PDB file of C-alpha atoms and ligand atoms in Angstrom:
ATOM      1  CA  MET A   1     -13.239  -9.098  -0.238  1.00 43.00           C
ATOM      2  CA  ALA A   2      -9.891 -10.126  -1.719  1.00 47.00           C
ATOM      3  CA  PRO A   3      -8.611  -7.830  -4.482  1.00 49.00           C
ATOM      4  CA  THR A   4      -8.844  -9.296  -7.995  1.00 51.00           C
ATOM      5  CA  ALA A   5      -6.586  -8.625 -10.968  1.00 54.00           C
ATOM      6  CA  SER A   6      -9.055  -6.016 -12.191  1.00 68.00           C
ATOM      7  CA  SER A   7      -9.533  -4.297  -8.804  1.00 87.00           C
ATOM      8  CA  PRO A   8      -8.071  -0.817  -8.545  1.00 93.00           C
ATOM      9  CA  LEU A   9      -4.636  -0.743  -6.967  1.00 95.00           C
ATOM     10  CA  MET A  10      -5.255   2.549  -5.212  1.00 96.00           C
ATOM     11  CA  GLU A  11      -8.423   4.565  -4.762  1.00 96.00           C
ATOM     12  CA  ALA A  12      -9.071   7.986  -3.316  1.00 97.00           C
ATOM     13  CA  GLU A  13     -12.587   9.070  -2.430  1.00 97.00           C
ATOM     14  CA  GLY A  14     -13.978  12.399  -1.283  1.00 97.00           C
ATOM     15  CA  VAL A  15     -10.513  13.785  -0.505  1.00 97.00           C
ATOM     16  CA  THR A  16     -10.690  17.319   0.841  1.00 98.00           C
ATOM     17  CA  VAL A  17      -7.673  19.329   1.987  1.00 97.00           C
ATOM     18  CA  ARG A  18      -7.830  22.893   3.286  1.00 97.00           C
ATOM     19  CA  PHE A  19      -4.914  25.151   4.014  1.00 95.00           C
ATOM     20  CA  GLY A  20      -6.502  27.828   6.210  1.00 91.00           C
ATOM     21  CA  GLY A  21      -9.365  29.221   4.153  1.00 89.00           C
ATOM     22  CA  LEU A  22      -8.094  27.764   0.882  1.00 94.00           C
ATOM     23  CA  ALA A  23      -9.566  24.508  -0.418  1.00 94.00           C
ATOM     24  CA  ALA A  24      -6.547  22.895  -2.124  1.00 97.00           C
ATOM     25  CA  LEU A  25      -8.626  19.750  -2.831  1.00 98.00           C
ATOM     26  CA  SER A  26     -12.417  19.462  -2.740  1.00 97.00           C
ATOM     27  CA  ASP A  27     -14.079  16.054  -2.798  1.00 97.00           C
ATOM     28  CA  VAL A  28     -11.471  14.507  -5.108  1.00 98.00           C
ATOM     29  CA  GLY A  29     -11.803  10.904  -6.261  1.00 96.00           C
ATOM     30  CA  LEU A  30      -9.296   8.840  -8.172  1.00 94.00           C
ATOM     31  CA  SER A  31      -8.868   5.217  -9.173  1.00 96.00           C
ATOM     32  CA  ILE A  32      -5.500   3.774 -10.170  1.00 97.00           C
ATOM     33  CA  ALA A  33      -5.554   0.529 -12.097  1.00 95.00           C
ATOM     34  CA  PRO A  34      -2.715  -2.000 -11.842  1.00 95.00           C
ATOM     35  CA  GLN A  35      -0.400  -2.245 -14.849  1.00 95.00           C
ATOM     36  CA  SER A  36      -1.387   1.152 -16.168  1.00 96.00           C
ATOM     37  CA  VAL A  37      -0.135   4.736 -16.194  1.00 98.00           C
ATOM     38  CA  THR A  38      -2.420   7.342 -14.608  1.00 97.00           C
ATOM     39  CA  GLY A  39      -1.531  10.968 -15.337  1.00 97.00           C
ATOM     40  CA  LEU A  40      -2.398  13.737 -12.903  1.00 97.00           C
ATOM     41  CA  ILE A  41      -2.428  17.085 -14.662  1.00 96.00           C
ATOM     42  CA  GLY A  42      -3.796  20.596 -14.279  1.00 95.00           C
ATOM     43  CA  PRO A  43      -2.680  24.213 -14.355  1.00 94.00           C
ATOM     44  CA  ASN A  44      -0.405  25.693 -11.681  1.00 92.00           C
ATOM     45  CA  GLY A  45      -2.022  25.611  -8.242  1.00 93.00           C
ATOM     46  CA  ALA A  46      -4.653  23.046  -9.339  1.00 96.00           C
ATOM     47  CA  GLY A  47      -3.859  20.711  -6.437  1.00 96.00           C
ATOM     48  CA  LYS A  48      -1.660  18.053  -8.091  1.00 96.00           C
ATOM     49  CA  THR A  49       1.134  18.162  -5.529  1.00 94.00           C
ATOM     50  CA  THR A  50      -1.361  18.215  -2.662  1.00 95.00           C
ATOM     51  CA  LEU A  51      -3.085  15.104  -4.043  1.00 96.00           C
ATOM     52  CA  PHE A  52       0.287  13.401  -4.609  1.00 94.00           C
ATOM     53  CA  ASN A  53       1.135  14.244  -0.987  1.00 92.00           C
ATOM     54  CA  VAL A  54      -2.151  12.776   0.225  1.00 94.00           C
ATOM     55  CA  LEU A  55      -1.538   9.548  -1.714  1.00 93.00           C
ATOM     56  CA  THR A  56       1.962   9.280  -0.233  1.00 89.00           C
ATOM     57  CA  GLY A  57       0.919  10.084   3.341  1.00 87.00           C
ATOM     58  CA  VAL A  58       2.722  13.429   3.525  1.00 87.00           C
ATOM     59  CA  VAL A  59      -0.530  15.396   3.842  1.00 92.00           C
ATOM     60  CA  ARG A  60      -3.526  14.171   5.898  1.00 92.00           C
ATOM     61  CA  PRO A  61      -6.836  15.113   4.292  1.00 95.00           C
ATOM     62  CA  GLN A  62      -9.496  16.669   6.501  1.00 95.00           C
ATOM     63  CA  ARG A  63     -12.022  14.449   4.746  1.00 96.00           C
ATOM     64  CA  GLY A  64     -11.951  11.436   2.454  1.00 96.00           C
ATOM     65  CA  THR A  65     -10.209   8.087   2.233  1.00 94.00           C
ATOM     66  CA  VAL A  66      -7.326   6.504   0.379  1.00 95.00           C
ATOM     67  CA  THR A  67      -7.216   2.735  -0.057  1.00 95.00           C
ATOM     68  CA  PHE A  68      -4.394   0.549  -1.386  1.00 94.00           C
ATOM     69  CA  LYS A  69      -5.328  -2.923  -2.586  1.00 94.00           C
ATOM     70  CA  GLY A  70      -8.719  -2.535  -0.922  1.00 92.00           C
ATOM     71  CA  ARG A  71      -7.331  -1.589   2.496  1.00 90.00           C
ATOM     72  CA  PRO A  72      -7.661   1.883   3.957  1.00 90.00           C
ATOM     73  CA  LEU A  73      -4.378   3.743   4.175  1.00 86.00           C
ATOM     74  CA  ARG A  74      -4.934   5.527   7.450  1.00 78.00           C
ATOM     75  CA  GLY A  75      -2.088   7.416   8.966  1.00 72.00           C
ATOM     76  CA  HIS A  76       0.374   5.848   6.529  1.00 72.00           C
ATOM     77  CA  ARG A  77       3.782   7.334   7.043  1.00 73.00           C
ATOM     78  CA  PRO A  78       5.867   8.312   4.021  1.00 70.00           C
ATOM     79  CA  HIS A  79       8.875   6.206   5.113  1.00 70.00           C
ATOM     80  CA  ARG A  80       6.671   3.096   5.482  1.00 77.00           C
ATOM     81  CA  LEU A  81       5.409   3.285   1.896  1.00 83.00           C
ATOM     82  CA  ALA A  82       8.082   1.012   0.435  1.00 82.00           C
ATOM     83  CA  SER A  83       7.219  -1.807   2.815  1.00 84.00           C
ATOM     84  CA  LEU A  84       3.590  -1.537   1.662  1.00 89.00           C
ATOM     85  CA  GLY A  85       4.631  -1.875  -1.990  1.00 92.00           C
ATOM     86  CA  ILE A  86       4.538   1.810  -2.904  1.00 93.00           C
ATOM     87  CA  SER A  87       7.542   3.790  -4.162  1.00 92.00           C
ATOM     88  CA  ARG A  88       7.826   7.434  -5.099  1.00 90.00           C
ATOM     89  CA  THR A  89      10.246   9.883  -6.613  1.00 89.00           C
ATOM     90  CA  PHE A  90      10.690  13.492  -5.545  1.00 85.00           C
ATOM     91  CA  GLN A  91      10.802  16.677  -7.604  1.00 81.00           C
ATOM     92  CA  GLY A  92      14.017  17.580  -5.812  1.00 79.00           C
ATOM     93  CA  LEU A  93      15.434  14.032  -6.304  1.00 80.00           C
ATOM     94  CA  ASN A  94      16.289  13.678  -2.560  1.00 85.00           C
ATOM     95  CA  LEU A  95      19.360  11.523  -3.221  1.00 91.00           C
ATOM     96  CA  PHE A  96      21.703  10.952  -0.279  1.00 91.00           C
ATOM     97  CA  GLY A  97      24.617  13.234  -1.118  1.00 91.00           C
ATOM     98  CA  LEU A  98      27.236  11.440   0.987  1.00 91.00           C
ATOM     99  CA  MET A  99      26.403   7.996  -0.374  1.00 93.00           C
ATOM    100  CA  THR A 100      27.467   6.537  -3.694  1.00 95.00           C
ATOM    101  CA  VAL A 101      25.009   5.958  -6.506  1.00 96.00           C
ATOM    102  CA  LEU A 102      25.057   2.226  -5.686  1.00 94.00           C
ATOM    103  CA  ASP A 103      24.352   2.773  -1.977  1.00 92.00           C
ATOM    104  CA  ASN A 104      21.511   5.159  -2.829  1.00 93.00           C
ATOM    105  CA  VAL A 105      19.867   2.381  -4.847  1.00 93.00           C
ATOM    106  CA  ILE A 106      20.620  -0.275  -2.194  1.00 90.00           C
ATOM    107  CA  VAL A 107      18.727   1.828   0.354  1.00 85.00           C
ATOM    108  CA  GLY A 108      15.780   1.829  -2.056  1.00 79.00           C
ATOM    109  CA  ALA A 109      16.036  -1.941  -2.494  1.00 78.00           C
ATOM    110  CA  ASP A 110      15.619  -2.544   1.197  1.00 70.00           C
ATOM    111  CA  PRO A 111      12.394  -1.145   2.634  1.00 62.00           C
ATOM    112  CA  LEU A 112      13.902  -1.521   6.107  1.00 50.00           C
ATOM    113  CA  GLY A 113      17.291  -0.250   4.998  1.00 48.00           C
ATOM    114  CA  ARG A 114      17.152   2.880   7.119  1.00 46.00           C
ATOM    115  CA  SER A 115      18.772   0.952   9.961  1.00 46.00           C
ATOM    116  CA  ARG A 116      21.745   0.282   7.726  1.00 51.00           C
ATOM    117  CA  LEU A 117      22.307   3.908   6.820  1.00 52.00           C
ATOM    118  CA  PRO A 118      24.824   4.607   9.619  1.00 51.00           C
ATOM    119  CA  GLY A 119      26.984   1.630   8.613  1.00 52.00           C
ATOM    120  CA  MET A 120      26.910   2.639   4.971  1.00 53.00           C
ATOM    121  CA  LEU A 121      27.710   6.250   5.722  1.00 52.00           C
ATOM    122  CA  THR A 122      30.637   5.465   8.009  1.00 53.00           C
ATOM    123  CA  GLY A 123      31.854   2.388   6.163  1.00 53.00           C
ATOM    124  CA  LEU A 124      31.973   0.604   9.546  1.00 52.00           C
ATOM    125  CA  GLY A 125      28.970  -1.641   8.995  1.00 53.00           C
ATOM    126  CA  GLY A 126      30.258  -3.666   6.077  1.00 50.00           C
ATOM    127  CA  TYR A 127      27.890  -5.713   3.967  1.00 48.00           C
ATOM    128  CA  GLU A 128      26.189  -8.722   5.493  1.00 56.00           C
ATOM    129  CA  ARG A 129      25.239 -11.612   3.207  1.00 52.00           C
ATOM    130  CA  ASP A 130      21.730 -10.295   2.513  1.00 67.00           C
ATOM    131  CA  GLU A 131      23.229  -6.906   1.857  1.00 74.00           C
ATOM    132  CA  ARG A 132      25.398  -8.489  -0.822  1.00 79.00           C
ATOM    133  CA  GLU A 133      22.194  -9.740  -2.432  1.00 80.00           C
ATOM    134  CA  LEU A 134      20.718  -6.236  -2.269  1.00 84.00           C
ATOM    135  CA  ALA A 135      23.898  -4.847  -3.802  1.00 86.00           C
ATOM    136  CA  ASP A 136      23.636  -7.341  -6.673  1.00 88.00           C
ATOM    137  CA  ARG A 137      20.023  -6.357  -7.282  1.00 88.00           C
ATOM    138  CA  ALA A 138      20.883  -2.668  -7.161  1.00 92.00           C
ATOM    139  CA  MET A 139      23.789  -3.185  -9.550  1.00 94.00           C
ATOM    140  CA  ALA A 140      21.500  -4.999 -12.003  1.00 93.00           C
ATOM    141  CA  LEU A 141      19.181  -1.973 -11.925  1.00 92.00           C
ATOM    142  CA  LEU A 142      22.072   0.405 -12.545  1.00 95.00           C
ATOM    143  CA  GLU A 143      22.998  -1.705 -15.562  1.00 94.00           C
ATOM    144  CA  GLU A 144      19.406  -1.600 -16.804  1.00 91.00           C
ATOM    145  CA  PHE A 145      19.470   2.191 -16.495  1.00 89.00           C
ATOM    146  CA  GLY A 146      22.864   2.469 -18.229  1.00 90.00           C
ATOM    147  CA  ILE A 147      24.578   3.967 -15.167  1.00 93.00           C
ATOM    148  CA  ALA A 148      26.582   1.009 -13.829  1.00 95.00           C
ATOM    149  CA  ASP A 149      29.816   2.797 -14.746  1.00 96.00           C
ATOM    150  CA  VAL A 150      29.063   5.532 -12.180  1.00 96.00           C
ATOM    151  CA  ALA A 151      28.015   3.139  -9.387  1.00 95.00           C
ATOM    152  CA  HIS A 152      30.749   4.385  -7.057  1.00 96.00           C
ATOM    153  CA  ALA A 153      30.388   8.094  -7.835  1.00 96.00           C
ATOM    154  CA  LEU A 154      28.594  10.554  -5.558  1.00 96.00           C
ATOM    155  CA  PRO A 155      25.291  11.692  -7.130  1.00 95.00           C
ATOM    156  CA  ALA A 156      26.204  15.406  -7.138  1.00 94.00           C
ATOM    157  CA  THR A 157      29.142  14.741  -9.475  1.00 96.00           C
ATOM    158  CA  LEU A 158      26.765  13.484 -12.209  1.00 95.00           C
ATOM    159  CA  PRO A 159      24.827  15.437 -14.837  1.00 92.00           C
ATOM    160  CA  TYR A 160      21.215  16.103 -13.843  1.00 90.00           C
ATOM    161  CA  GLY A 161      19.801  13.581 -16.332  1.00 89.00           C
ATOM    162  CA  LEU A 162      21.872  10.796 -14.748  1.00 92.00           C
ATOM    163  CA  GLN A 163      20.898  11.871 -11.238  1.00 93.00           C
ATOM    164  CA  LYS A 164      17.257  11.514 -12.292  1.00 92.00           C
ATOM    165  CA  ARG A 165      17.975   7.976 -13.480  1.00 92.00           C
ATOM    166  CA  VAL A 166      19.528   7.175 -10.090  1.00 94.00           C
ATOM    167  CA  ALA A 167      16.384   8.473  -8.359  1.00 93.00           C
ATOM    168  CA  LEU A 168      14.193   6.337 -10.598  1.00 93.00           C
ATOM    169  CA  ALA A 169      16.387   3.260 -10.104  1.00 94.00           C
ATOM    170  CA  ARG A 170      16.174   3.795  -6.334  1.00 92.00           C
ATOM    171  CA  ALA A 171      12.357   3.983  -6.480  1.00 92.00           C
ATOM    172  CA  LEU A 172      12.205   0.772  -8.516  1.00 92.00           C
ATOM    173  CA  ALA A 173      14.690  -1.113  -6.377  1.00 90.00           C
ATOM    174  CA  ALA A 174      12.039  -2.168  -3.857  1.00 86.00           C
ATOM    175  CA  GLU A 175      10.062  -3.767  -6.720  1.00 89.00           C
ATOM    176  CA  PRO A 176       6.931  -1.755  -5.920  1.00 93.00           C
ATOM    177  CA  GLU A 177       3.393  -2.514  -7.032  1.00 95.00           C
ATOM    178  CA  LEU A 178       2.687   1.202  -7.307  1.00 96.00           C
ATOM    179  CA  LEU A 179       5.173   3.837  -8.469  1.00 96.00           C
ATOM    180  CA  LEU A 180       4.394   7.537  -7.984  1.00 96.00           C
ATOM    181  CA  LEU A 181       6.452   9.918 -10.104  1.00 95.00           C
ATOM    182  CA  ASP A 182       6.570  13.619  -9.225  1.00 93.00           C
ATOM    183  CA  GLU A 183       7.452  15.606 -12.373  1.00 93.00           C
ATOM    184  CA  PRO A 184      10.016  13.089 -13.644  1.00 93.00           C
ATOM    185  CA  ALA A 185      10.457  14.988 -16.931  1.00 93.00           C
ATOM    186  CA  SER A 186      11.422  18.335 -15.395  1.00 90.00           C
ATOM    187  CA  GLY A 187      14.880  19.356 -16.552  1.00 88.00           C
ATOM    188  CA  LEU A 188      15.039  16.588 -19.174  1.00 90.00           C
ATOM    189  CA  SER A 189      15.027  16.910 -22.948  1.00 87.00           C
ATOM    190  CA  GLY A 190      15.724  14.949 -26.124  1.00 88.00           C
ATOM    191  CA  ALA A 191      17.038  11.430 -25.649  1.00 89.00           C
ATOM    192  CA  ASP A 192      16.589  11.574 -21.848  1.00 89.00           C
ATOM    193  CA  LEU A 193      12.865  12.238 -22.325  1.00 92.00           C
ATOM    194  CA  ALA A 194      12.496   9.411 -24.820  1.00 92.00           C
ATOM    195  CA  ASP A 195      14.318   7.076 -22.394  1.00 91.00           C
ATOM    196  CA  LEU A 196      12.003   8.178 -19.573  1.00 92.00           C
ATOM    197  CA  ALA A 197       8.915   7.431 -21.684  1.00 95.00           C
ATOM    198  CA  ALA A 198      10.301   3.959 -22.423  1.00 93.00           C
ATOM    199  CA  VAL A 199      11.036   3.312 -18.728  1.00 92.00           C
ATOM    200  CA  ILE A 200       7.527   4.395 -17.698  1.00 95.00           C
ATOM    201  CA  ARG A 201       5.932   2.127 -20.301  1.00 95.00           C
ATOM    202  CA  ARG A 202       8.155  -0.765 -19.220  1.00 92.00           C
ATOM    203  CA  CYS A 203       7.246  -0.196 -15.553  1.00 93.00           C
ATOM    204  CA  SER A 204       3.530  -0.293 -16.342  1.00 95.00           C
ATOM    205  CA  ARG A 205       3.847  -3.894 -17.517  1.00 94.00           C
ATOM    206  CA  THR A 206       4.344  -4.968 -13.917  1.00 94.00           C
ATOM    207  CA  MET A 207       3.054  -2.124 -11.735  1.00 96.00           C
ATOM    208  CA  GLY A 208       0.660   0.802 -11.525  1.00 97.00           C
ATOM    209  CA  VAL A 209       2.264   4.174 -12.250  1.00 97.00           C
ATOM    210  CA  VAL A 210       1.028   7.633 -11.252  1.00 97.00           C
ATOM    211  CA  LEU A 211       2.566  10.509 -13.134  1.00 96.00           C
ATOM    212  CA  VAL A 212       2.294  14.138 -11.973  1.00 96.00           C
ATOM    213  CA  GLU A 213       3.681  16.046 -14.905  1.00 94.00           C
ATOM    214  CA  HIS A 214       3.547  19.326 -16.824  1.00 91.00           C
ATOM    215  CA  HIS A 215       5.173  17.888 -19.947  1.00 93.00           C
ATOM    216  CA  MET A 216       2.045  17.284 -22.037  1.00 93.00           C
ATOM    217  CA  ASP A 217       3.710  15.355 -24.872  1.00 93.00           C
ATOM    218  CA  LEU A 218       5.018  12.819 -22.352  1.00 95.00           C
ATOM    219  CA  VAL A 219       1.676  12.620 -20.545  1.00 96.00           C
ATOM    220  CA  MET A 220      -0.315  12.071 -23.751  1.00 95.00           C
ATOM    221  CA  ASP A 221       2.271   9.569 -24.981  1.00 95.00           C
ATOM    222  CA  VAL A 222       2.531   7.270 -21.947  1.00 97.00           C
ATOM    223  CA  CYS A 223      -0.725   7.595 -19.980  1.00 97.00           C
ATOM    224  CA  ASP A 224      -3.610   5.128 -20.224  1.00 97.00           C
ATOM    225  CA  HIS A 225      -5.813   7.338 -18.086  1.00 97.00           C
ATOM    226  CA  ILE A 226      -5.610  11.013 -17.167  1.00 97.00           C
ATOM    227  CA  VAL A 227      -7.183  12.930 -14.282  1.00 97.00           C
ATOM    228  CA  VAL A 228      -7.386  16.698 -14.730  1.00 97.00           C
ATOM    229  CA  LEU A 229      -7.569  18.949 -11.684  1.00 97.00           C
ATOM    230  CA  ASN A 230      -8.469  22.622 -11.609  1.00 96.00           C
ATOM    231  CA  PHE A 231      -8.932  24.720  -8.461  1.00 96.00           C
ATOM    232  CA  GLY A 232      -8.798  21.538  -6.376  1.00 97.00           C
ATOM    233  CA  ARG A 233     -11.540  19.678  -8.240  1.00 97.00           C
ATOM    234  CA  VAL A 234     -11.489  16.908 -10.831  1.00 97.00           C
ATOM    235  CA  ILE A 235     -12.816  18.560 -14.005  1.00 96.00           C
ATOM    236  CA  CYS A 236     -12.220  15.654 -16.383  1.00 96.00           C
ATOM    237  CA  SER A 237     -10.923  12.114 -16.338  1.00 96.00           C
ATOM    238  CA  GLY A 238     -10.488   9.571 -19.101  1.00 96.00           C
ATOM    239  CA  PRO A 239      -8.147   8.346 -21.812  1.00 97.00           C
ATOM    240  CA  PRO A 240      -5.756  10.889 -23.416  1.00 96.00           C
ATOM    241  CA  ALA A 241      -7.861  11.459 -26.531  1.00 95.00           C
ATOM    242  CA  ALA A 242     -11.002  12.234 -24.491  1.00 96.00           C
ATOM    243  CA  VAL A 243      -9.075  14.598 -22.209  1.00 95.00           C
ATOM    244  CA  GLN A 244      -7.521  16.419 -25.158  1.00 93.00           C
ATOM    245  CA  ALA A 245     -10.961  16.873 -26.738  1.00 94.00           C
ATOM    246  CA  ASP A 246     -12.663  18.150 -23.570  1.00 94.00           C
ATOM    247  CA  PRO A 247     -13.434  21.895 -23.799  1.00 94.00           C
ATOM    248  CA  ALA A 248     -13.315  22.210 -19.985  1.00 94.00           C
ATOM    249  CA  VAL A 249      -9.664  21.123 -20.050  1.00 94.00           C
ATOM    250  CA  ALA A 250      -8.759  23.649 -22.738  1.00 92.00           C
ATOM    251  CA  GLU A 251     -10.579  26.313 -20.750  1.00 91.00           C
ATOM    252  CA  ALA A 252      -8.690  25.424 -17.561  1.00 90.00           C
ATOM    253  CA  TYR A 253      -5.341  25.687 -19.313  1.00 87.00           C
ATOM    254  CA  LEU A 254      -6.101  28.728 -21.440  1.00 76.00           C
ATOM    255  CA  GLY A 255      -8.168  30.503 -18.800  1.00 71.00           C
ATOM    256  CA  THR A 256     -10.952  31.437 -21.244  1.00 52.00           C
ATOM    257  CA  PRO A 257     -14.115  29.583 -22.218  1.00 53.00           C
ATOM    258  CA  VAL A 258     -13.842  27.693 -25.495  1.00 48.00           C
ATOM    259  CA  GLN A 259     -16.549  28.735 -27.961  1.00 49.00           C
ATOM    260  CA  GLU A 260     -18.401  25.592 -29.086  1.00 47.00           C
ATOM    261  CA  ASP A 261     -19.961  27.386 -32.023  1.00 46.00           C
ATOM    262  CA  ALA A 262     -18.658  30.787 -32.983  1.00 40.00           C
ATOM    263  CA  GLY A 263     -20.851  30.922 -36.087  1.00 39.00           C
ATOM    264  CA  ASP A 264     -24.124  32.299 -34.674  1.00 37.00           C
TER     265      ASP A 264
HETATM  266  N1  ATP B 301       1.443  24.066   2.611  1.00 66.50           N
HETATM  267  C1  ATP B 301       0.577  24.909   2.028  1.00 66.50           C
HETATM  268  N2  ATP B 301       0.067  25.952   2.710  1.00 66.50           N
HETATM  269  C2  ATP B 301      -0.816  26.799   2.150  1.00 66.50           C
HETATM  270  N3  ATP B 301      -1.282  26.690   0.888  1.00 66.50           N
HETATM  271  C3  ATP B 301      -0.791  25.664   0.158  1.00 66.50           C
HETATM  272  C4  ATP B 301       0.149  24.721   0.677  1.00 66.50           C
HETATM  273  N4  ATP B 301       0.442  23.805  -0.283  1.00 66.50           N
HETATM  274  C5  ATP B 301      -0.293  24.167  -1.363  1.00 66.50           C
HETATM  275  N5  ATP B 301      -1.026  25.264  -1.099  1.00 66.50           N
HETATM  276  C6  ATP B 301      -1.979  25.918  -2.010  1.00 66.50           C
HETATM  277  O1  ATP B 301      -2.875  24.900  -2.440  1.00 66.50           O
HETATM  278  C7  ATP B 301      -3.199  25.067  -3.812  1.00 66.50           C
HETATM  279  C8  ATP B 301      -2.805  23.802  -4.581  1.00 66.50           C
HETATM  280  O2  ATP B 301      -1.375  23.732  -4.605  1.00 66.50           O
HETATM  281  P1  ATP B 301      -0.576  22.525  -5.261  1.00 66.50           P
HETATM  282  O3  ATP B 301       0.865  22.785  -4.981  1.00 66.50           O
HETATM  283  O4  ATP B 301      -1.153  21.251  -4.802  1.00 66.50           O
HETATM  284  O5  ATP B 301      -0.896  22.743  -6.804  1.00 66.50           O
HETATM  285  P2  ATP B 301      -0.141  22.114  -8.073  1.00 66.50           P
HETATM  286  O6  ATP B 301      -1.210  21.716  -9.020  1.00 66.50           O
HETATM  287  O7  ATP B 301       0.802  21.061  -7.635  1.00 66.50           O
HETATM  288  O8  ATP B 301       0.642  23.381  -8.620  1.00 66.50           O
HETATM  289  P3  ATP B 301       2.043  23.438  -9.442  1.00 66.50           P
HETATM  290  O9  ATP B 301       1.765  22.850 -10.783  1.00 66.50           O
HETATM  291  O10 ATP B 301       2.298  24.920  -9.528  1.00 66.50           O
HETATM  292  O11 ATP B 301       3.054  22.684  -8.630  1.00 66.50           O
HETATM  293  C9  ATP B 301      -2.449  26.308  -4.286  1.00 66.50           C
HETATM  294  O12 ATP B 301      -3.331  27.411  -4.220  1.00 66.50           O
HETATM  295  C10 ATP B 301      -1.325  26.435  -3.279  1.00 66.50           C
HETATM  296  O13 ATP B 301      -0.937  27.787  -3.141  1.00 66.50           O
END
């Protein structure tokens, strides 16, 4: 059946991942709607990164399925994600240190751009006509992110907040339908955080966004739907207000049962 506008963009069902004797994920299900922000939260060790890695093809679950636009994602390789319409960011940014900011974003703009890496790195390849188009698109993104003035700098010479913007611009350059963000707020504060919230909201007008994040203010502010994991299981899922009001979520974070009625 062809996907409709209201069909989920990505779905996970019955996902189970074991590392030796440890069940990192047990029978986890998840549905990501298009044009929405889905938050993935939970205490340390809850399984967020493992689930993110399953969705991005880095980790193969022992059981369960992941579908994208109604089609099973079987054996999807992380580097093929962009050509499917899925982009991600990394906790460690993973920018190419020997390439300029602009070239980092150009690589993101071209899902098949890996073949052009050697030419870019050595300067021997030059830009073909279509590469000029990619460069224009990448430059427009840098302008949108307020970092066009550092287009020809190497990422490591920039403050961390700007490097994070480069990573986000690179992920958006391929014009994905689904954007997966791995702790985008870590290391950010103040105006950078407010800018990030605005970017995430803007992205969700045209794509689905998954946000793995510890920064609760950001999560509650930008998410339409939140999935809470604890010990590898989904313990709650719903809109921010429902998640905030759920005693099981408070218990997971605080580690002690919440007394419903302390009066008797
Ligand atoms: N490669 C691995 N080998 C063995 N155990 C692992 C591996 N990756 C994760 N785990 C374990 O799986 C469980 C879930 O880890 P995961 O990193 O997914 O949690 P998380 O919610 O992302 O935690 P954090 O918020 O601390 O990043 C933890 O108990 C972790 O120690």
